[in-house]
Short mmCIF file of C-alpha atoms and ligand atoms in Angstrom, two decimals:
data_model
loop_
_atom_site.label_atom_id
_atom_site.label_comp_id
_atom_site.label_asym_id
_atom_site.label_seq_id
_atom_site.Cartn_x
_atom_site.Cartn_y
_atom_site.Cartn_z
CA MET A 1 -51.49 -232.58 -30.83
CA LYS A 2 -51.60 -228.92 -29.88
CA THR A 3 -49.01 -227.33 -27.56
CA TYR A 4 -50.11 -224.27 -25.60
CA LEU A 5 -48.15 -221.81 -23.56
CA VAL A 6 -50.21 -220.48 -20.73
CA THR A 7 -48.99 -217.53 -18.65
CA GLY A 8 -50.16 -216.96 -15.09
CA GLY A 9 -51.54 -220.47 -14.90
CA ALA A 10 -51.02 -220.73 -11.12
CA GLY A 11 -53.54 -217.96 -10.49
CA PHE A 12 -57.30 -218.19 -10.21
CA ILE A 13 -58.56 -218.21 -13.81
CA GLY A 14 -55.39 -219.61 -15.44
CA SER A 15 -55.41 -222.67 -13.18
CA HIS A 16 -59.07 -223.35 -13.98
CA PHE A 17 -58.24 -222.94 -17.66
CA ILE A 18 -55.44 -225.45 -17.53
CA ARG A 19 -57.56 -228.01 -15.74
CA HIS A 20 -60.42 -227.31 -18.13
CA MET A 21 -58.26 -227.86 -21.23
CA LEU A 22 -56.60 -230.98 -19.84
CA GLY A 23 -60.02 -232.27 -18.93
CA VAL A 24 -61.38 -231.68 -22.42
CA PHE A 25 -58.36 -232.81 -24.51
CA GLY A 26 -56.61 -235.31 -22.22
CA GLU A 27 -53.38 -236.53 -23.86
CA ASP A 28 -54.18 -234.62 -27.13
CA ILE A 29 -52.83 -231.36 -25.71
CA SER A 30 -49.65 -230.25 -24.09
CA ILE A 31 -49.59 -227.23 -21.79
CA TYR A 32 -46.58 -225.23 -20.53
CA ASN A 33 -47.57 -223.03 -17.60
CA VAL A 34 -45.20 -220.03 -17.16
CA ASP A 35 -45.84 -218.32 -13.83
CA ALA A 36 -43.60 -216.19 -11.58
CA LEU A 37 -45.49 -217.30 -8.50
CA THR A 38 -46.21 -213.81 -7.14
CA TYR A 39 -48.30 -213.56 -4.01
CA ALA A 40 -51.28 -214.51 -6.21
CA GLY A 41 -49.76 -217.65 -7.76
CA ASN A 42 -50.45 -220.87 -5.91
CA LEU A 43 -49.46 -224.28 -7.20
CA ALA A 44 -51.97 -225.84 -4.84
CA ASN A 45 -54.50 -224.72 -7.51
CA LEU A 46 -52.87 -227.35 -9.86
CA GLU A 47 -52.50 -230.27 -7.53
CA ALA A 48 -55.01 -232.23 -9.62
CA VAL A 49 -52.93 -232.07 -12.78
CA LYS A 50 -49.39 -231.73 -11.46
CA ASN A 51 -48.57 -235.34 -12.57
CA HIS A 52 -50.38 -235.14 -15.86
CA PRO A 53 -47.84 -236.29 -18.51
CA HIS A 54 -48.63 -233.34 -20.75
CA TYR A 55 -48.66 -230.57 -18.12
CA HIS A 56 -45.33 -228.68 -17.45
CA PHE A 57 -44.70 -225.95 -14.93
CA VAL A 58 -41.97 -223.32 -15.60
CA LYS A 59 -41.28 -220.79 -12.84
CA GLN A 60 -40.43 -217.69 -14.85
CA ASN A 61 -41.31 -214.07 -14.94
CA ILE A 62 -42.86 -213.03 -18.32
CA ASN A 63 -40.67 -209.94 -18.12
CA SER A 64 -37.42 -211.84 -18.07
CA PRO A 65 -35.31 -212.19 -21.30
CA GLU A 66 -34.74 -215.92 -20.37
CA LEU A 67 -38.32 -216.47 -21.41
CA GLU A 68 -36.90 -216.83 -24.96
CA ASP A 69 -35.27 -220.18 -24.08
CA LEU A 70 -38.75 -221.69 -23.85
CA PHE A 71 -39.75 -220.36 -27.28
CA LYS A 72 -36.46 -221.60 -28.76
CA SER A 73 -36.93 -225.13 -27.43
CA HIS A 74 -40.71 -225.58 -28.17
CA THR A 75 -43.14 -224.86 -30.93
CA PHE A 76 -46.32 -223.36 -29.53
CA ASP A 77 -49.64 -223.40 -31.42
CA ALA A 78 -51.03 -220.76 -29.08
CA VAL A 79 -50.07 -218.48 -26.22
CA VAL A 80 -52.90 -217.81 -23.73
CA HIS A 81 -51.84 -214.81 -21.63
CA PHE A 82 -53.36 -214.58 -18.22
CA ALA A 83 -50.34 -213.34 -16.22
CA ALA A 84 -51.09 -209.99 -14.66
CA GLU A 85 -51.19 -208.03 -11.49
CA SER A 86 -54.96 -208.23 -11.08
CA HIS A 87 -56.17 -206.39 -7.98
CA VAL A 88 -57.51 -202.77 -8.29
CA ASP A 89 -56.89 -201.97 -4.57
CA ARG A 90 -53.23 -203.00 -4.84
CA SER A 91 -52.86 -200.87 -7.99
CA ILE A 92 -54.15 -197.82 -6.08
CA ILE A 93 -51.51 -198.33 -3.41
CA ASP A 94 -48.58 -199.20 -5.71
CA SER A 95 -48.99 -198.92 -9.50
CA LEU A 96 -45.60 -199.73 -10.90
CA PRO A 97 -45.80 -203.54 -10.64
CA PHE A 98 -48.87 -203.27 -12.85
CA ILE A 99 -46.87 -201.51 -15.52
CA ASP A 100 -44.02 -203.98 -15.31
CA THR A 101 -46.10 -207.07 -15.71
CA ASN A 102 -49.25 -206.01 -17.54
CA VAL A 103 -47.66 -203.58 -20.04
CA ARG A 104 -43.93 -204.49 -20.38
CA GLY A 105 -44.47 -208.14 -19.73
CA THR A 106 -47.17 -208.30 -22.38
CA GLN A 107 -44.96 -206.66 -25.00
CA ARG A 108 -42.07 -209.02 -24.20
CA LEU A 109 -44.36 -212.01 -24.59
CA LEU A 110 -45.79 -210.61 -27.90
CA ASP A 111 -42.21 -210.11 -29.23
CA PHE A 112 -41.15 -213.68 -28.52
CA ALA A 113 -44.44 -215.16 -29.67
CA ARG A 114 -44.11 -213.30 -32.98
CA LYS A 115 -40.42 -214.02 -33.39
CA TYR A 116 -41.06 -217.80 -32.97
CA ASN A 117 -44.17 -217.84 -35.21
CA VAL A 118 -46.79 -218.78 -32.66
CA LYS A 119 -50.01 -219.32 -34.54
CA ARG A 120 -52.37 -217.60 -32.09
CA PHE A 121 -51.99 -215.11 -29.24
CA CYS A 122 -55.02 -214.96 -26.94
CA HIS A 123 -54.81 -211.99 -24.64
CA ILE A 124 -56.96 -212.17 -21.54
CA SER A 125 -58.35 -208.76 -20.73
CA THR A 126 -61.16 -207.18 -18.69
CA ASP A 127 -64.30 -205.13 -19.14
CA GLU A 128 -62.67 -202.61 -16.76
CA VAL A 129 -60.74 -201.14 -19.70
CA TYR A 130 -64.06 -199.56 -20.86
CA GLY A 131 -64.36 -197.59 -17.64
CA SER A 132 -67.58 -197.13 -15.71
CA LEU A 133 -71.25 -197.06 -16.72
CA GLY A 134 -74.15 -195.11 -15.30
CA ASP A 135 -77.53 -196.76 -14.57
CA THR A 136 -78.07 -197.97 -18.13
CA GLY A 137 -76.31 -199.38 -21.15
CA SER A 138 -73.60 -202.02 -21.54
CA PHE A 139 -70.07 -202.30 -22.95
CA THR A 140 -69.73 -203.58 -26.59
CA GLU A 141 -66.39 -204.27 -28.33
CA ASN A 142 -66.66 -200.77 -29.82
CA THR A 143 -67.08 -198.88 -26.60
CA PRO A 144 -64.09 -196.45 -26.34
CA LEU A 145 -61.47 -197.36 -23.80
CA ALA A 146 -61.70 -195.13 -20.69
CA PRO A 147 -59.94 -196.95 -17.85
CA ASN A 148 -60.08 -195.35 -14.42
CA SER A 149 -57.76 -197.32 -12.11
CA PRO A 150 -54.02 -197.97 -12.51
CA TYR A 151 -54.95 -201.65 -12.91
CA SER A 152 -57.44 -201.05 -15.75
CA ALA A 153 -55.19 -198.48 -17.40
CA SER A 154 -52.32 -200.99 -17.46
CA LYS A 155 -54.68 -203.61 -18.96
CA ALA A 156 -55.83 -201.12 -21.57
CA GLY A 157 -52.19 -200.38 -22.35
CA ALA A 158 -51.59 -204.13 -22.92
CA ASP A 159 -54.70 -204.35 -25.09
CA LEU A 160 -53.41 -201.53 -27.29
CA LEU A 161 -49.97 -203.27 -27.71
CA VAL A 162 -51.75 -206.52 -28.65
CA ARG A 163 -53.86 -204.61 -31.18
CA ALA A 164 -50.71 -202.96 -32.58
CA ALA A 165 -49.08 -206.35 -33.08
CA PHE A 166 -51.99 -207.28 -35.32
CA GLU A 167 -52.18 -203.98 -37.19
CA THR A 168 -48.44 -203.66 -37.71
CA TYR A 169 -47.34 -207.28 -38.33
CA GLN A 170 -50.63 -209.11 -38.94
CA PHE A 171 -49.71 -211.22 -35.91
CA PRO A 172 -52.83 -213.39 -35.25
CA VAL A 173 -54.12 -212.08 -31.94
CA ASN A 174 -57.42 -212.14 -30.09
CA ILE A 175 -58.37 -210.00 -27.13
CA VAL A 176 -61.00 -211.35 -24.70
CA ARG A 177 -62.58 -208.90 -22.38
CA CYS A 178 -64.47 -210.48 -19.47
CA SER A 179 -66.56 -209.29 -16.56
CA ASN A 180 -65.88 -210.12 -12.88
CA ASN A 181 -65.15 -213.84 -12.42
CA TYR A 182 -65.87 -215.79 -9.26
CA GLY A 183 -65.56 -219.48 -8.20
CA PRO A 184 -63.24 -221.88 -6.34
CA ASN A 185 -59.55 -220.90 -5.95
CA GLN A 186 -60.02 -217.12 -6.11
CA PHE A 187 -57.50 -215.29 -3.98
CA PRO A 188 -59.32 -213.99 -0.85
CA GLU A 189 -58.62 -210.36 -1.51
CA LYS A 190 -61.42 -210.05 -4.15
CA LEU A 191 -65.00 -209.36 -2.98
CA ILE A 192 -66.60 -212.82 -3.11
CA PRO A 193 -63.90 -215.04 -1.60
CA LEU A 194 -63.04 -212.32 0.97
CA MET A 195 -66.65 -212.19 2.16
CA ILE A 196 -67.03 -215.95 2.22
CA THR A 197 -63.88 -216.57 4.19
CA ASN A 198 -64.51 -213.66 6.56
CA ALA A 199 -67.99 -215.03 7.19
CA PHE A 200 -66.51 -218.48 8.05
CA GLU A 201 -64.07 -216.74 10.40
CA GLY A 202 -66.71 -214.52 12.02
CA LYS A 203 -64.88 -211.43 10.83
CA PRO A 204 -66.52 -208.15 9.67
CA LEU A 205 -67.55 -207.89 6.00
CA PRO A 206 -66.10 -204.60 4.66
CA VAL A 207 -68.41 -203.08 1.95
CA TYR A 208 -67.01 -200.01 0.24
CA GLY A 209 -69.19 -196.88 0.26
CA LYS A 210 -72.88 -197.71 0.34
CA GLY A 211 -72.51 -201.08 -1.45
CA ARG A 212 -74.49 -199.83 -4.43
CA ASN A 213 -71.76 -200.39 -7.01
CA ILE A 214 -72.68 -203.01 -9.60
CA ARG A 215 -70.61 -205.82 -11.11
CA ASP A 216 -71.63 -208.30 -13.87
CA TRP A 217 -70.56 -211.71 -12.47
CA ILE A 218 -69.52 -214.81 -14.45
CA TYR A 219 -68.66 -218.23 -13.07
CA VAL A 220 -65.08 -219.03 -13.88
CA THR A 221 -65.71 -222.27 -15.84
CA ASP A 222 -67.96 -220.29 -18.24
CA PHE A 223 -65.06 -217.91 -18.92
CA CYS A 224 -62.77 -220.92 -19.52
CA SER A 225 -65.17 -222.33 -22.16
CA ALA A 226 -65.35 -218.89 -23.78
CA ILE A 227 -61.54 -218.77 -24.07
CA GLN A 228 -61.53 -222.27 -25.59
CA THR A 229 -64.17 -221.12 -28.09
CA VAL A 230 -62.09 -218.10 -29.05
CA LEU A 231 -58.98 -220.26 -29.54
CA GLU A 232 -60.89 -222.64 -31.82
CA LYS A 233 -63.08 -220.25 -33.80
CA GLY A 234 -61.97 -216.63 -33.15
CA ILE A 235 -61.13 -214.49 -36.20
CA PRO A 236 -57.59 -213.09 -36.00
CA GLY A 237 -57.50 -209.46 -34.84
CA GLU A 238 -60.95 -209.59 -33.28
CA ILE A 239 -61.97 -208.60 -29.76
CA TYR A 240 -64.61 -210.63 -27.86
CA ASN A 241 -66.54 -209.49 -24.85
CA VAL A 242 -67.53 -212.22 -22.36
CA GLY A 243 -70.10 -211.86 -19.59
CA GLY A 244 -72.43 -213.90 -17.38
CA ASP A 245 -75.82 -212.01 -17.47
CA SER A 246 -75.54 -211.45 -13.74
CA GLU A 247 -75.56 -207.79 -12.73
CA LYS A 248 -75.71 -207.38 -9.00
CA THR A 249 -75.07 -204.63 -6.43
CA ASN A 250 -72.23 -205.46 -4.05
CA ILE A 251 -74.55 -205.36 -1.06
CA ASP A 252 -76.91 -207.89 -2.67
CA VAL A 253 -73.90 -210.18 -3.31
CA VAL A 254 -72.75 -209.92 0.28
CA LYS A 255 -76.26 -210.59 1.58
CA MET A 256 -76.58 -213.65 -0.59
CA ILE A 257 -73.22 -214.93 0.77
CA LEU A 258 -74.40 -214.42 4.32
CA GLU A 259 -77.49 -216.43 3.57
CA LYS A 260 -75.53 -219.24 1.97
CA VAL A 261 -72.87 -219.38 4.75
CA GLY A 262 -75.69 -219.53 7.36
CA ASP A 263 -74.50 -219.64 10.92
CA THR A 264 -71.98 -216.80 11.40
CA ASN A 265 -71.26 -213.92 13.75
CA SER A 266 -70.03 -211.72 10.88
CA GLU A 267 -71.75 -208.37 10.24
CA ILE A 268 -71.65 -206.10 7.24
CA GLN A 269 -69.42 -203.09 7.92
CA TYR A 270 -69.66 -200.08 5.60
CA VAL A 271 -66.12 -198.70 5.14
CA LYS A 272 -64.48 -195.83 3.30
CA ASP A 273 -65.10 -196.05 -0.43
CA ARG A 274 -62.37 -197.12 -2.90
CA LEU A 275 -60.68 -194.15 -4.66
CA GLY A 276 -62.12 -193.60 -8.14
CA HIS A 277 -64.57 -196.50 -7.57
CA ASP A 278 -66.17 -197.46 -10.89
CA PHE A 279 -69.93 -197.46 -10.45
CA ARG A 280 -71.19 -200.13 -12.78
CA TYR A 281 -69.93 -202.70 -15.27
CA ALA A 282 -72.20 -204.51 -17.73
CA ILE A 283 -71.18 -206.64 -20.67
CA ASP A 284 -72.85 -207.07 -24.05
CA TYR A 285 -71.57 -210.43 -25.22
CA ARG A 286 -73.78 -210.73 -28.30
CA LYS A 287 -70.73 -210.92 -30.62
CA ILE A 288 -69.19 -214.15 -29.15
CA HIS A 289 -72.70 -215.58 -28.83
CA GLN A 290 -73.89 -214.88 -32.36
CA GLU A 291 -70.55 -215.32 -34.26
CA LEU A 292 -68.94 -218.13 -32.28
CA GLY A 293 -71.92 -219.79 -30.54
CA TRP A 294 -70.81 -219.32 -26.94
CA SER A 295 -73.13 -218.61 -23.95
CA PRO A 296 -72.72 -218.87 -20.18
CA GLN A 297 -74.15 -222.00 -18.54
CA VAL A 298 -74.06 -221.31 -14.79
CA SER A 299 -76.55 -218.96 -13.10
CA PHE A 300 -75.30 -216.73 -10.32
CA GLU A 301 -77.39 -218.54 -7.73
CA GLU A 302 -75.93 -221.88 -8.76
CA GLY A 303 -72.35 -220.57 -9.14
CA LEU A 304 -72.38 -218.92 -5.73
CA GLU A 305 -73.72 -222.06 -4.09
CA ARG A 306 -70.86 -224.14 -5.64
CA THR A 307 -68.32 -221.41 -4.60
CA VAL A 308 -69.47 -221.28 -1.01
CA THR A 309 -69.45 -225.09 -0.76
CA TRP A 310 -65.93 -225.18 -2.21
CA TYR A 311 -64.56 -222.68 0.32
CA LYS A 312 -66.28 -224.63 3.13
CA SER A 313 -64.70 -227.91 2.11
CA ASN A 314 -61.32 -226.40 1.31
CA ALA A 315 -60.60 -224.37 4.41
CA LYS A 316 -56.91 -225.29 4.46
CA TRP A 317 -56.45 -223.74 1.00
CA TRP A 318 -57.58 -220.25 2.08
CA GLN A 319 -56.40 -220.46 5.71
CA ASP A 320 -52.86 -221.10 4.41
CA ILE A 321 -53.18 -218.00 2.19
CA LYS A 322 -54.69 -215.77 4.87
CA SER A 323 -51.94 -216.86 7.42
CA GLY A 324 -49.16 -216.57 4.79
CA VAL A 325 -48.15 -220.19 5.24
CA TYR A 326 -48.45 -220.89 1.52
CA MET A 327 -45.62 -218.41 0.84
CA ALA A 328 -43.21 -220.23 3.14
CA TYR A 329 -44.10 -223.54 1.51
CA TYR A 330 -43.11 -222.33 -1.96
CA GLU A 331 -39.97 -220.59 -0.73
CA LYS A 332 -38.81 -223.99 0.51
CA GLN A 333 -39.61 -225.60 -2.84
CA TYR A 334 -38.52 -222.94 -5.28
CA GLY A 335 -36.45 -220.37 -3.33
CA THR A 336 -37.63 -216.83 -2.75
CA ARG A 337 -40.77 -215.80 -4.64
P1 LIG B 1 -54.60 -213.81 -10.37
O1 LIG B 1 -54.05 -212.59 -9.67
O2 LIG B 1 -55.37 -214.79 -9.56
O3 LIG B 1 -53.40 -214.64 -11.10
C1 LIG B 1 -52.32 -214.00 -11.75
C2 LIG B 1 -51.30 -215.04 -11.99
O4 LIG B 1 -50.21 -214.36 -12.77
C3 LIG B 1 -50.59 -215.49 -10.70
O5 LIG B 1 -50.43 -216.85 -10.74
C4 LIG B 1 -49.26 -214.77 -10.72
O6 LIG B 1 -48.21 -215.54 -10.02
C5 LIG B 1 -48.96 -214.62 -12.19
N1 LIG B 1 -48.06 -213.51 -12.52
C6 LIG B 1 -48.20 -212.25 -12.08
N2 LIG B 1 -47.17 -211.50 -12.58
C7 LIG B 1 -46.43 -212.36 -13.31
C8 LIG B 1 -45.20 -212.16 -14.09
N3 LIG B 1 -44.61 -210.99 -14.23
N4 LIG B 1 -44.77 -213.23 -14.78
C9 LIG B 1 -45.33 -214.47 -14.67
N5 LIG B 1 -46.47 -214.66 -13.93
C10 LIG B 1 -47.00 -213.61 -13.29
O7 LIG B 1 -55.44 -213.25 -11.53
P2 LIG B 1 -56.83 -213.83 -12.16
O8 LIG B 1 -57.95 -213.27 -11.41
O9 LIG B 1 -56.66 -215.29 -12.41
O10 LIG B 1 -56.81 -213.07 -13.60
C11 LIG B 1 -56.13 -213.68 -14.75
C12 LIG B 1 -56.26 -212.73 -15.88
O11 LIG B 1 -57.66 -212.46 -16.17
C13 LIG B 1 -55.66 -211.35 -15.67
O12 LIG B 1 -54.98 -210.94 -16.85
C14 LIG B 1 -56.81 -210.42 -15.34
O13 LIG B 1 -56.57 -209.13 -15.75
C15 LIG B 1 -57.89 -211.04 -16.20
N6 LIG B 1 -59.23 -210.88 -15.74
C16 LIG B 1 -59.56 -211.22 -14.46
C17 LIG B 1 -60.88 -211.08 -14.04
C18 LIG B 1 -61.32 -211.46 -12.67
O14 LIG B 1 -62.49 -211.20 -12.27
N7 LIG B 1 -60.46 -212.09 -11.84
C19 LIG B 1 -61.89 -210.58 -14.90
C20 LIG B 1 -61.52 -210.25 -16.21
C21 LIG B 1 -60.17 -210.43 -16.63
P1 LIG B 2 -63.11 -206.72 -6.66
O1 LIG B 2 -63.43 -208.14 -6.30
O2 LIG B 2 -61.84 -206.11 -6.08
O3 LIG B 2 -63.18 -206.59 -8.22
P2 LIG B 2 -63.11 -205.26 -9.15
O4 LIG B 2 -62.70 -204.11 -8.38
O5 LIG B 2 -62.10 -205.68 -10.17
O6 LIG B 2 -64.47 -205.17 -9.75
O7 LIG B 2 -64.33 -205.79 -6.15
C1 LIG B 2 -65.67 -206.02 -6.63
C2 LIG B 2 -66.52 -204.91 -6.06
O8 LIG B 2 -66.62 -205.12 -4.61
C3 LIG B 2 -66.01 -203.53 -6.28
O9 LIG B 2 -67.11 -202.68 -6.51
C4 LIG B 2 -65.36 -203.20 -4.97
C5 LIG B 2 -66.19 -203.92 -3.94
N1 LIG B 2 -65.43 -204.43 -2.73
C6 LIG B 2 -65.96 -204.14 -1.46
O10 LIG B 2 -67.02 -203.49 -1.28
N2 LIG B 2 -65.24 -204.60 -0.39
C7 LIG B 2 -64.09 -205.31 -0.46
O11 LIG B 2 -63.50 -205.67 0.54
C8 LIG B 2 -63.58 -205.58 -1.81
C9 LIG B 2 -62.30 -206.36 -1.97
C10 LIG B 2 -64.28 -205.10 -2.93
#
């Protein structure tokens, strides 16, 4: 049986990954989820597995020295590192938390993982480390790093530290760089869940600039299967790009959401552009496809349909977030967040 340490597993993608792996491996896997429960962490995302005999939650900051206790008391086959400050707009307002978690936290985790001989370190990164594209071309694993926001710069910093652990100590790492994820359980500060929930509430839909910026969307379960593939077949030291073949302008995405939500009083509102707004991301994922045999399964049309349906049937989940109620709930259970 394999034992995995997952960081940031109470967030959007991490919680999907934990449910995915427990679903695939059942009792043949054991997962320890280390999460600090920042504003983005939500244990409601893990309701379905909270009583699973092989799932364990540890409320801990990856930047804390006490993290070592966990490595002392368990042998991990792999660390899958999702924990991060993840929102570009927040990084523009206040960058230091991004350095603390994404850079320092990653190094601390690497140090412990190496000291305790973890067999594989899978670092979850983003296509945003490559910077921005013009109208043509796509990012390959050899595209030079040119991050433009404090968020993407902190992720690029982390990527370089992970690379250094391989080059210096031959510590068996992989870096997985993925395009924009969407799906159920995404915190409603990111484009798709913000627009869906605002549309349900009849609120304005704030589109930055002219809405012509382009993102390359991937349904979250496709990313989870890509990470599983890298854990099983990835070559140590290698980087793998992951994408969903779904380039869309923001305005097209918002119009599709309006169509799927149907009856709403919400209107698109063009607002001031994001500072340093990256124009276009597009991922070339031929390497993971050709070398490891992975490809995305869910079309954007199908994934968006599932996502809108989920937000419609899970209004309490996002209403508790938007009203701040979910914070009070966890303070009661775990003390201050
Ligand atoms: P998220 O913001 O939903 O979740 C982040 C989780 O990390 C939360 O549960 C939070 O409590 C936890 N966390 C934050 N700081 C921590 C700390 N210091 N110690 C322990 N836990 C901490 O993020 P997400 O969208 O699920 O993204 C997960 C990872 O995937 C991130 O590394 C992100 O950079 C990367 N990524 C995200 C996307 C995307 O579109 N969402 C795309 C590519 C890559
Ligand atoms: P976001 O979901 O924040 O992801 P990222 O910045 O990491 O790509 O934003 C996706 C795109 O949507 C990006 O071009 C910014 C734009 N956007 C808006 O137009 N309005 C919004 O309210 C938000 C949150 C994003």
